[in-house]
Coordinates of C-alpha atoms and ligand atoms in Angstrom, one line a residue:
M1 CA 0.4 -0.3 -0.1
V2 CA 0.9 3.5 -0.4
A3 CA 1.3 5.3 1.8
A4 CA 0.2 9.4 1.0
P5 CA 3.2 11.7 2.1
Q6 CA 2.8 12.3 5.4
D7 CA 4.7 15.1 7.5
G8 CA 5.4 14.4 11.0
W9 CA 5.4 10.6 10.4
W10 CA 9.5 10.4 11.0
R11 CA 8.5 10.9 14.6
E12 CA 7.4 7.3 15.5
A13 CA 9.7 6.8 12.9
V14 CA 12.5 3.3 13.9
C15 CA 14.9 3.5 10.9
Y16 CA 17.7 1.5 9.4
Q17 CA 20.7 2.2 8.0
I18 CA 21.6 -0.1 5.4
Y19 CA 25.9 0.0 4.0
P20 CA 24.2 -1.0 0.0
R21 CA 28.4 -2.7 -0.6
S22 CA 27.4 -5.0 2.7
F23 CA 24.2 -5.9 2.8
Q24 CA 22.5 -8.2 -0.6
D25 CA 24.9 -8.8 -3.7
S26 CA 22.2 -9.5 -5.9
N27 CA 24.7 -10.7 -9.0
G28 CA 28.2 -11.8 -7.5
D29 CA 30.2 -9.4 -8.1
G30 CA 30.7 -9.3 -4.5
I31 CA 29.3 -6.4 -4.2
G32 CA 26.1 -5.4 -2.0
D33 CA 23.2 -4.3 -5.0
L34 CA 19.3 -1.9 -5.0
E35 CA 17.9 -5.0 -6.4
G36 CA 19.8 -7.0 -3.6
I37 CA 18.2 -4.7 -1.2
I38 CA 15.0 -5.0 -2.3
R39 CA 15.3 -8.8 -2.3
R40 CA 15.4 -8.4 1.3
L41 CA 13.3 -5.7 2.0
D42 CA 10.3 -8.0 3.6
Y43 CA 13.7 -8.7 6.4
L44 CA 12.9 -5.3 7.2
N45 CA 8.8 -4.4 6.7
D46 CA 6.5 -7.4 5.3
G47 CA 3.9 -5.8 7.7
T48 CA 4.4 -8.4 10.1
H49 CA 6.2 -8.9 13.4
R50 CA 8.1 -11.8 11.8
S51 CA 9.9 -9.1 10.2
L52 CA 11.8 -6.5 11.7
G53 CA 9.4 -3.8 12.0
I54 CA 11.1 -1.0 9.8
D55 CA 9.8 2.5 9.1
A56 CA 12.7 4.3 7.2
V57 CA 15.9 3.4 6.2
W58 CA 18.9 4.8 5.1
L59 CA 20.7 4.5 1.7
S60 CA 25.4 5.0 2.8
P61 CA 25.7 7.1 -1.0
T62 CA 25.4 5.2 -4.0
F63 CA 26.0 7.3 -7.1
P64 CA 28.7 7.1 -9.5
S65 CA 31.9 7.9 -8.0
P66 CA 35.2 6.7 -8.1
M67 CA 34.9 5.2 -4.7
A68 CA 37.9 6.5 -3.8
D69 CA 35.8 6.7 0.3
F70 CA 32.9 4.7 -0.7
G71 CA 31.2 6.8 -2.6
Y72 CA 31.2 9.9 -0.5
D73 CA 33.1 12.0 -2.7
V74 CA 30.4 11.5 -6.1
S75 CA 31.1 12.6 -9.8
D76 CA 27.4 11.9 -10.9
Y77 CA 24.6 13.1 -7.8
C78 CA 22.1 11.9 -10.1
D79 CA 22.7 8.9 -11.1
V80 CA 23.5 5.1 -9.9
H81 CA 26.2 3.9 -9.5
P82 CA 27.2 0.3 -11.8
D83 CA 28.3 -1.2 -9.2
F84 CA 24.7 -0.9 -7.3
G85 CA 21.8 -0.8 -10.6
S86 CA 20.7 2.1 -12.3
L87 CA 18.1 4.4 -11.9
E88 CA 15.8 1.9 -13.3
T89 CA 17.2 -0.4 -10.0
M90 CA 16.2 3.2 -8.0
D91 CA 12.3 3.8 -9.1
R92 CA 11.4 0.1 -8.5
L93 CA 13.7 0.0 -4.9
I94 CA 11.9 3.6 -4.1
A95 CA 8.4 1.8 -5.5
E96 CA 8.7 -1.8 -3.6
C97 CA 10.2 0.1 -0.4
H98 CA 6.5 2.5 -0.5
R99 CA 4.1 -1.0 -1.1
R100 CA 6.3 -2.0 2.8
G101 CA 5.8 1.2 4.1
I102 CA 9.2 1.6 4.6
R103 CA 10.7 5.5 3.6
L104 CA 13.7 5.6 1.9
L105 CA 16.1 8.1 2.4
L106 CA 19.8 8.8 0.5
D107 CA 23.0 10.6 1.5
W108 CA 23.2 13.8 0.3
V109 CA 27.3 14.7 0.4
P110 CA 27.1 18.4 -0.3
N111 CA 30.6 18.8 1.7
H112 CA 32.4 18.4 -1.1
T113 CA 32.4 16.0 -4.3
S114 CA 35.0 13.6 -6.2
D115 CA 38.2 15.4 -8.7
R116 CA 36.9 13.7 -11.0
H117 CA 33.0 15.4 -10.9
P118 CA 32.6 17.5 -14.7
W119 CA 32.4 20.5 -11.8
F120 CA 35.8 20.1 -10.7
L121 CA 37.9 19.0 -14.1
E122 CA 36.3 22.6 -15.3
S123 CA 37.4 24.0 -12.2
R124 CA 41.1 22.8 -11.6
S125 CA 41.4 23.1 -16.2
S126 CA 42.4 26.6 -15.4
R127 CA 42.0 29.1 -13.8
N128 CA 39.4 31.5 -15.3
N129 CA 37.6 28.7 -16.0
P130 CA 33.7 29.8 -14.9
R131 CA 34.0 27.3 -12.8
R132 CA 37.3 28.0 -11.1
D133 CA 35.6 29.4 -7.4
W134 CA 33.1 27.0 -7.2
Y135 CA 35.6 25.0 -5.3
I136 CA 38.0 26.8 -3.1
W137 CA 41.3 27.7 -4.7
R138 CA 44.1 29.4 -2.9
D139 CA 47.6 30.6 -4.4
P140 CA 50.6 29.2 -1.8
K141 CA 52.1 31.2 1.5
P142 CA 55.2 33.0 -0.2
D143 CA 57.5 30.8 0.6
G144 CA 55.3 27.7 -0.9
S145 CA 53.5 26.2 2.0
P146 CA 49.6 25.9 2.0
P147 CA 47.2 28.9 2.0
N148 CA 46.6 28.1 6.4
N149 CA 47.4 25.6 8.7
W150 CA 43.8 23.3 8.7
R151 CA 44.2 19.6 8.7
S152 CA 41.9 17.2 7.1
V153 CA 39.7 14.7 9.3
F154 CA 41.5 12.5 7.5
G155 CA 45.1 13.2 8.0
G156 CA 47.7 15.8 7.1
P157 CA 46.9 19.0 4.8
A158 CA 43.6 19.9 3.6
W159 CA 44.9 21.9 0.4
T160 CA 46.4 20.0 -2.5
F161 CA 48.3 22.1 -4.7
D162 CA 47.9 22.1 -8.1
E163 CA 51.1 22.3 -10.2
A164 CA 48.8 23.0 -13.7
T165 CA 47.1 26.1 -12.4
G166 CA 50.0 26.9 -9.7
Q167 CA 47.0 27.2 -6.2
Y168 CA 45.8 24.9 -3.6
Y169 CA 42.4 23.3 -2.8
L170 CA 40.6 22.9 0.2
H171 CA 39.8 19.5 0.5
S172 CA 38.4 18.9 4.8
F173 CA 38.7 15.4 3.8
L174 CA 40.3 13.0 1.7
K175 CA 42.3 15.5 -2.1
E176 CA 40.0 13.0 -4.3
Q177 CA 37.2 15.6 -2.7
P178 CA 37.7 18.8 -2.8
D179 CA 35.7 20.8 -1.3
L180 CA 32.7 22.6 -2.8
N181 CA 32.5 26.7 -2.5
W182 CA 28.5 27.0 -1.5
R183 CA 29.6 30.7 -0.8
N184 CA 28.8 30.5 -4.6
P185 CA 25.4 30.9 -5.1
D186 CA 25.8 28.9 -8.5
V187 CA 26.6 26.2 -6.8
E188 CA 24.1 27.1 -3.5
A189 CA 21.7 25.9 -6.4
A190 CA 23.4 23.3 -8.9
M191 CA 23.1 21.4 -5.2
L192 CA 19.4 21.9 -4.6
Q193 CA 18.9 21.1 -7.6
T194 CA 19.8 17.7 -6.9
L195 CA 17.6 17.0 -3.9
R196 CA 14.9 18.5 -6.2
F197 CA 15.7 15.7 -8.5
W198 CA 16.1 12.6 -5.4
F199 CA 11.8 14.0 -4.3
E200 CA 10.1 14.5 -8.1
R201 CA 11.6 10.9 -7.9
G202 CA 10.0 9.7 -4.8
V203 CA 13.1 9.6 -2.5
D204 CA 11.9 11.1 1.0
G205 CA 14.9 12.7 2.5
F206 CA 18.7 12.6 2.6
R207 CA 20.8 12.0 5.2
I208 CA 23.7 15.0 4.8
D209 CA 26.8 14.6 5.1
V210 CA 28.9 16.5 7.9
I211 CA 26.2 19.3 7.6
G212 CA 28.9 21.9 9.1
R213 CA 31.5 21.9 7.1
I214 CA 30.3 23.7 3.9
L215 CA 30.6 27.1 4.9
K216 CA 34.3 27.8 6.4
H217 CA 35.2 31.7 7.2
P218 CA 35.1 33.5 4.9
D219 CA 40.0 34.3 5.3
L220 CA 39.9 30.7 6.3
P221 CA 42.4 31.9 8.7
D222 CA 44.5 29.2 10.5
N223 CA 42.6 27.2 13.9
P224 CA 44.7 27.4 17.0
P225 CA 46.2 24.5 18.0
N226 CA 44.9 22.7 20.8
P227 CA 45.6 23.2 24.4
A228 CA 45.1 19.7 25.5
W229 CA 45.7 17.2 22.2
R230 CA 49.5 15.1 22.9
P231 CA 51.8 13.8 20.3
G232 CA 50.8 10.4 19.7
D233 CA 47.1 11.9 20.2
R234 CA 45.4 11.3 16.9
E235 CA 46.2 14.3 14.9
R236 CA 43.0 16.1 13.4
F237 CA 42.2 16.5 16.9
S238 CA 45.9 18.7 16.9
Q239 CA 44.2 22.1 16.4
L240 CA 40.4 23.5 17.8
W241 CA 38.3 23.3 14.6
I242 CA 36.6 27.2 15.2
H243 CA 37.3 28.4 11.3
N244 CA 35.5 24.5 9.3
H245 CA 33.5 23.3 11.4
N246 CA 29.9 24.6 12.9
Y247 CA 31.3 27.9 12.0
P248 CA 27.9 29.8 11.5
D249 CA 26.7 30.9 8.1
V250 CA 26.3 27.3 8.2
F251 CA 22.9 27.8 10.0
D252 CA 21.9 30.2 7.4
A253 CA 22.8 27.6 5.1
V254 CA 20.7 24.8 6.8
K255 CA 17.3 26.9 7.0
R256 CA 17.5 27.2 3.6
I257 CA 18.8 23.2 1.7
R258 CA 15.4 23.1 4.2
R259 CA 13.3 25.0 1.8
V260 CA 12.8 22.6 -0.6
F261 CA 12.7 20.0 1.7
D262 CA 9.0 21.5 2.4
E263 CA 8.7 22.5 -1.2
Y264 CA 7.7 18.5 -1.3
P265 CA 4.9 17.2 1.2
G266 CA 7.0 14.7 4.1
R267 CA 10.5 14.6 3.2
V268 CA 13.2 14.6 5.9
A269 CA 16.1 15.9 6.7
V270 CA 19.1 14.5 9.5
G271 CA 22.4 16.0 9.2
E272 CA 25.5 13.8 10.2
V273 CA 26.7 16.5 13.0
F274 CA 29.6 16.6 15.3
G275 CA 29.6 18.9 18.4
S276 CA 28.2 20.1 22.4
P277 CA 24.7 19.0 23.2
A278 CA 24.3 22.6 22.3
E279 CA 26.3 22.9 18.9
I280 CA 24.4 20.1 18.4
A281 CA 20.4 21.9 18.5
R282 CA 21.4 24.7 16.9
F283 CA 20.2 23.0 13.9
Y284 CA 17.0 22.2 14.6
G285 CA 16.8 26.0 13.9
T286 CA 13.7 27.8 15.5
A287 CA 9.9 27.2 15.2
E288 CA 9.7 30.7 12.8
A289 CA 12.9 29.3 11.2
P290 CA 14.0 25.9 11.0
G291 CA 16.7 23.2 10.1
L292 CA 17.1 20.1 10.0
H293 CA 14.4 18.2 10.6
L294 CA 16.5 16.2 13.1
A295 CA 20.1 16.1 13.8
F296 CA 22.1 13.0 14.6
N297 CA 23.3 13.0 18.2
F298 CA 26.6 10.6 18.4
H299 CA 26.8 11.5 21.9
F300 CA 26.7 6.7 22.6
I301 CA 29.1 6.2 20.2
H302 CA 31.5 8.6 20.7
E303 CA 31.9 12.4 23.7
E304 CA 34.4 15.1 23.6
G305 CA 36.3 13.0 25.3
H306 CA 36.1 10.2 25.0
V307 CA 36.8 8.0 22.4
V308 CA 34.1 5.9 23.2
T309 CA 31.8 6.6 25.5
P310 CA 31.7 4.5 28.6
W311 CA 28.6 2.1 28.9
E312 CA 28.0 3.5 32.4
A313 CA 24.5 4.6 34.4
P314 CA 25.9 7.5 34.7
V315 CA 27.6 8.8 31.6
L316 CA 24.3 7.3 29.7
R317 CA 21.8 9.9 31.9
R318 CA 23.8 12.8 31.6
I319 CA 23.7 12.0 28.0
I320 CA 20.0 12.0 27.3
A321 CA 19.8 14.8 30.1
N322 CA 21.5 16.8 27.4
A323 CA 19.6 16.1 24.9
E324 CA 16.2 16.3 25.6
A325 CA 17.3 19.6 27.5
T326 CA 18.7 21.1 24.4
V327 CA 16.9 19.5 21.4
P328 CA 13.7 21.8 20.4
P329 CA 10.3 21.5 21.8
F330 CA 9.4 20.7 18.4
S331 CA 10.7 18.1 17.4
Q332 CA 13.7 14.7 19.1
P333 CA 16.8 13.8 19.3
C334 CA 18.4 11.5 16.9
F335 CA 20.7 7.9 18.5
A336 CA 22.0 5.8 17.1
L337 CA 24.2 3.0 18.5
N338 CA 26.4 2.2 15.7
N339 CA 27.6 3.6 11.9
H340 CA 29.7 2.9 9.3
D341 CA 32.1 5.1 10.8
R342 CA 32.6 3.4 14.7
S343 CA 34.3 0.4 15.7
R344 CA 31.3 -2.2 16.1
F345 CA 29.1 -2.2 20.0
V346 CA 29.4 -5.2 21.0
T347 CA 32.7 -5.1 20.2
R348 CA 33.7 -1.4 22.1
H349 CA 32.1 -2.7 25.3
N350 CA 33.7 -6.2 25.1
Y351 CA 36.1 -5.6 27.7
D352 CA 35.1 -8.5 29.6
G353 CA 33.4 -11.0 26.7
R354 CA 30.0 -8.9 27.7
G355 CA 29.5 -6.8 24.7
Y356 CA 26.8 -8.8 23.6
E357 CA 24.8 -9.0 26.4
R358 CA 25.2 -5.6 26.8
A359 CA 23.9 -4.9 23.3
R360 CA 20.7 -6.5 24.3
A361 CA 20.1 -3.6 27.2
A362 CA 21.5 -1.3 24.5
A363 CA 18.7 -2.3 22.3
L364 CA 15.9 -1.0 24.6
L365 CA 17.6 1.7 25.6
L366 CA 18.4 2.6 22.6
L367 CA 14.2 1.4 21.1
G368 CA 13.0 3.4 24.3
L369 CA 14.5 7.1 24.1
R370 CA 12.0 10.1 22.5
N371 CA 14.2 9.8 19.4
T372 CA 14.0 9.0 16.0
P373 CA 16.6 6.4 16.2
F374 CA 18.8 4.3 13.5
I375 CA 20.2 1.4 13.2
Y376 CA 23.1 0.1 11.6
Y377 CA 22.6 -3.1 9.2
G378 CA 23.8 -6.3 11.2
E379 CA 23.4 -4.2 14.7
E380 CA 20.2 -6.5 15.4
I381 CA 22.2 -9.5 15.3
G382 CA 24.7 -8.0 17.5
M383 CA 27.6 -8.4 14.0
A384 CA 30.8 -7.0 15.5
D385 CA 34.1 -5.3 13.9
V386 CA 35.5 -8.2 11.9
D387 CA 39.5 -8.2 11.9
I388 CA 40.7 -7.2 7.9
P389 CA 43.9 -8.2 7.7
P390 CA 45.8 -6.1 5.4
E391 CA 45.6 -6.5 2.0
R392 CA 42.1 -6.5 2.1
Q393 CA 42.2 -3.7 3.5
Q394 CA 40.5 -0.6 1.5
D395 CA 39.9 2.3 3.7
P396 CA 41.3 4.9 2.9
A397 CA 40.9 7.3 5.7
R398 CA 43.1 6.1 8.5
F399 CA 41.8 8.2 11.0
R400 CA 41.1 4.7 13.0
S401 CA 44.6 2.8 12.2
I402 CA 43.5 0.4 10.6
G403 CA 40.3 2.6 8.8
R404 CA 36.9 1.5 9.1
D405 CA 36.9 -1.8 7.3
P406 CA 36.1 -4.2 10.3
E407 CA 31.8 -2.0 10.6
R408 CA 31.2 -2.3 6.6
T409 CA 32.0 -6.1 6.9
P410 CA 29.0 -8.0 4.9
M411 CA 25.9 -9.0 6.7
Q412 CA 24.9 -12.2 8.3
W413 CA 22.5 -14.1 6.8
D414 CA 23.0 -17.5 7.2
S415 CA 26.2 -19.9 8.2
T416 CA 26.3 -20.9 4.7
P417 CA 30.5 -19.8 2.8
G418 CA 29.1 -16.9 1.1
R419 CA 26.8 -15.7 4.6
G420 CA 23.9 -15.1 2.2
F421 CA 25.4 -12.7 0.7
T422 CA 26.7 -13.5 -2.2
T423 CA 27.4 -16.4 -4.0
G424 CA 31.0 -14.6 -5.1
E425 CA 34.4 -13.3 -3.5
P426 CA 33.5 -10.6 -1.1
W427 CA 34.5 -7.1 -1.1
L428 CA 35.3 -7.7 2.8
P429 CA 36.4 -11.4 4.3
F430 CA 33.4 -12.5 6.4
G431 CA 33.4 -11.9 9.9
P432 CA 33.4 -15.6 12.2
L433 CA 29.6 -17.7 10.8
S434 CA 27.8 -16.9 13.9
P435 CA 25.9 -14.8 14.9
N436 CA 24.2 -14.5 11.7
V437 CA 20.0 -14.1 10.4
A438 CA 19.7 -17.6 10.0
E439 CA 20.9 -19.1 13.9
Q440 CA 18.9 -16.3 15.2
D441 CA 15.2 -16.6 13.8
G442 CA 13.7 -18.8 15.1
D443 CA 14.9 -18.0 18.9
P444 CA 13.1 -16.3 21.0
D445 CA 15.9 -15.5 22.9
S446 CA 18.5 -14.0 20.4
L447 CA 19.8 -10.5 20.2
L448 CA 16.8 -10.4 16.4
S449 CA 14.1 -11.2 18.5
L450 CA 15.0 -8.6 21.1
Y451 CA 14.7 -6.7 18.8
R452 CA 12.1 -7.6 16.8
R453 CA 9.3 -7.7 19.6
A454 CA 10.4 -4.7 21.2
I455 CA 10.2 -1.7 17.8
W456 CA 6.3 -3.5 17.6
L457 CA 6.5 -3.1 20.6
R458 CA 7.5 0.3 21.0
K459 CA 4.9 0.6 17.6
E460 CA 2.0 -0.6 20.1
L461 CA 3.2 1.2 22.7
P462 CA 2.1 5.0 22.3
S463 CA 3.5 6.1 25.4
L464 CA 6.6 4.4 23.7
S465 CA 6.7 6.0 20.3
R466 CA 5.9 9.3 21.2
G467 CA 5.3 9.9 24.2
A468 CA 7.1 12.7 26.5
L469 CA 10.6 12.0 28.4
F470 CA 10.8 11.9 32.4
A471 CA 11.5 11.7 35.6
L472 CA 15.1 10.5 34.6
G473 CA 16.8 8.9 37.0
G474 CA 18.5 6.3 38.7
D475 CA 21.9 6.1 40.6
D476 CA 26.1 4.8 39.3
R477 CA 24.1 1.0 38.2
T478 CA 20.5 1.7 36.7
V479 CA 19.1 4.5 34.3
T480 CA 15.6 4.8 34.6
W481 CA 13.7 7.0 33.2
A482 CA 9.8 6.8 32.2
R483 CA 7.1 8.2 28.7
S484 CA 4.0 9.8 28.5
A485 CA 1.1 10.1 26.0
A486 CA -2.1 10.9 26.7
N487 CA -4.4 8.4 26.8
A488 CA -2.2 5.3 27.1
P489 CA -0.5 4.5 30.5
A490 CA 3.4 5.4 30.7
V491 CA 6.2 2.9 30.3
A492 CA 9.3 2.8 32.6
V493 CA 13.0 2.3 30.8
A494 CA 15.5 0.6 32.9
V495 CA 19.2 -0.2 32.2
N496 CA 21.2 -1.8 34.8
T497 CA 24.9 -1.3 32.4
S498 CA 26.8 -2.9 36.0
A499 CA 27.3 -6.8 36.3
E500 CA 25.6 -6.9 39.5
P501 CA 21.5 -7.7 40.0
A502 CA 21.2 -3.6 40.6
S503 CA 16.9 -2.4 41.8
A504 CA 16.0 0.7 40.1
A505 CA 13.7 3.2 41.4
L506 CA 10.8 2.9 38.6
P507 CA 8.2 6.3 39.1
F508 CA 5.3 4.7 39.5
D509 CA 4.2 2.1 42.4
A510 CA 3.2 -0.8 40.5
G511 CA 3.6 -2.7 36.5
R512 CA 4.5 -5.3 33.9
V513 CA 7.7 -5.8 32.7
A514 CA 6.0 -5.6 28.7
I515 CA 10.2 -6.5 27.6
S516 CA 13.4 -7.3 29.4
T517 CA 17.3 -8.2 28.4
D518 CA 16.5 -11.7 30.3
R519 CA 13.2 -13.1 29.6
S520 CA 12.6 -15.4 32.4
H521 CA 11.7 -12.0 33.2
D522 CA 9.8 -10.8 31.5
D523 CA 6.7 -11.8 34.3
A524 CA 7.9 -9.5 36.8
R525 CA 5.9 -7.4 38.2
V526 CA 7.2 -3.7 39.9
R527 CA 5.9 -3.4 43.2
G528 CA 6.7 -0.6 45.5
G529 CA 8.1 1.1 42.8
R530 CA 11.6 -1.0 42.5
L531 CA 12.3 -2.7 39.9
E532 CA 15.5 -6.1 40.2
L533 CA 17.3 -5.8 37.1
P534 CA 19.7 -9.0 35.8
P535 CA 23.5 -8.4 35.5
L536 CA 24.1 -5.1 32.8
G537 CA 20.0 -6.2 31.6
A538 CA 17.5 -3.8 30.9
A539 CA 13.7 -3.7 30.8
W540 CA 10.4 -1.8 29.8
V541 CA 7.6 -1.9 32.7
V542 CA 4.5 -1.1 31.9
A543 CA 2.6 0.4 34.7
S544 CA -0.2 -0.3 36.1
L545 CA -3.3 1.3 35.9
Ligands
LIG601 C1 31.2 11.8 7.0 C2 31.2 10.2 6.2 O1 29.7 9.5 7.2 C3 32.0 9.6 6.1 O2 31.9 8.5 6.4 C4 32.3 9.7 5.0 O3 34.4 9.7 5.0 C5 33.1 11.1 5.6 N1 31.6 12.2 6.2 C6 33.5 12.4 4.3 O4 32.0 11.9 3.4

C-alpha cells in the first residue's frame, strides 16, 4: 500500500542504515546492490512481527563515484553507480519500499564532490574557467606552503597543490574529495537542484553528510592549536576546528536547504553533525525558521573527551539529560549506537567478553528513548568488528589506524560460505559464522528476536512511540526514565550497566515488565516502585492503571 506523504512520520519512525556494498549482493560480484536490497525488504518490514518493523531505510551513497571514499566522493549526484544498479533499479527500490510502508532516505554529500566530478574537472582546468570559483582555490604562501594550517579529517594537510594552475585547493577529507564553495550562489543552487531531482522520483529524504562543514570562515584563517592535544593523540585533534566546523553561516544555509525539503510534503532532513549538545540543537533551527528535522546525536558512540563512550549509567544519564535539555520542543533527538564510521557496539564494549549482553540492554535503551532511532545493519544480530588482514584492507581513511573496514563487512544472513550475502568473493572478508540471521531467526532468546519484539512493542505503546520523557534518574549502576503519552499507560525504561544485579527505582508503584533483556524476567512485576534487574540487564515496564 502506498502511504500518502504525511508530515511528521519521522517522529515515530524506527530507521535502519544500510551500507549498500555490504547488505545483499544479487549478481555475484561480491558487492551489495539495490536489487539485493529489494530482495531483503521483507526482512525489514513485511507488516508482520516476523520482520523487524523498520519504518525508514537510509542508504549510504549510491551515486556514481570513483569510490576513493566508497561513495562519499560523488561524481554525479543524479544517477546510480553501476555497481549498485541503475536509475531503473532505484525507481523500483523506491516503489518496493513504499509498497511496504517503508520510507527511503538517500545520502546527500554537499560539502565536497569527487575530484572526478565534471564540475571539479572544469574548475581545475584553468584559473579563469567559469567554474573555478565552485571550489576553494588559494595561492600558496610566499614560501610555497599551504594557505592555512587546516588539517584534513583523514590526516595530513587539508590542501593539495595543483601544479597546472599553481594554486592549492581545499579538501576537508581526502584529496580526491575537493570542498565545494558554498559561498558561490551557483553552487548552492546546483546542489539544491540535486535534492529536487530525487524528491521528484519519490525519495523521502536525505541523511546529510558533514553538514557542519559546508561554510567556512570567509577569510580562511589558521585554526588555533588545541591546548589539550599531546603528541601521539590523533593528528586531526591537534587544532581546534573553529573556522571550518559549525561556522555560524552554516546555520543559515541549513535553513535555505530546509526550504527545499518543504517544497515536497513529508520529506525529512537528517544531518550528520558533531559537537556539544547545544551545537547539535542549533541545527534544528527555530519554530519560525526551522533547520534540519533531525540532527544525529552520536554521544552514545563517542563524546568529546571520550573516544569510546563508556557504558556507565551516569554517563548515559548525562547524555540523555543534555539532549532532552537542548533539542527544541518542536522536534526530538536522533540517536545511534553504530554507524559505518565507528567500531561496532559489541566490539567497543567487549573488554570483559560481555559486549553482546550490553548490546541487548542497549537495544532497549535506544528504542526506549524519546528519539528517532537509527539501527546500523547487523546491529540487530550483534555483528562485531571483523579483523581485516592487511592485504584486504580497503578504506583509505586512516583516522583509525585500521580504517573503517572492520565495521563494514557483509551482512551475515546465514552460515553458508557466502553467508547468504554473495555467490562470489565478498569485497571485504566475512566475520566468524556466528552471529547470523538464520541462527537467530527462530530463537526467541536471540538479539534479533529482542529487536523485533521491542520495535513492534514500541509501535503498540503510544507512550514509547510518541510520549514525553520524564523522571530521568537512577544511580551509579542504573539509569531509568519514563515515557508518557495522553490516554496511554506510562512506560518506564530501566537499564543496569553494572555486572551485578541492581534494584531500580521507578516513577510509579506498580506495573508489569513488557520486555526485558532476559526473557525469564518478562513476567516480573513491579511492586513498591522497584524493579530488580539482572546484571547488565534492561527492561520496559508498563504502569498499572
Ligand atoms: C562522513 C561519512 O560518514 C564518512 O563515511 C565520510 O568518509 C566522510 N563524511 C566524508 O564524506
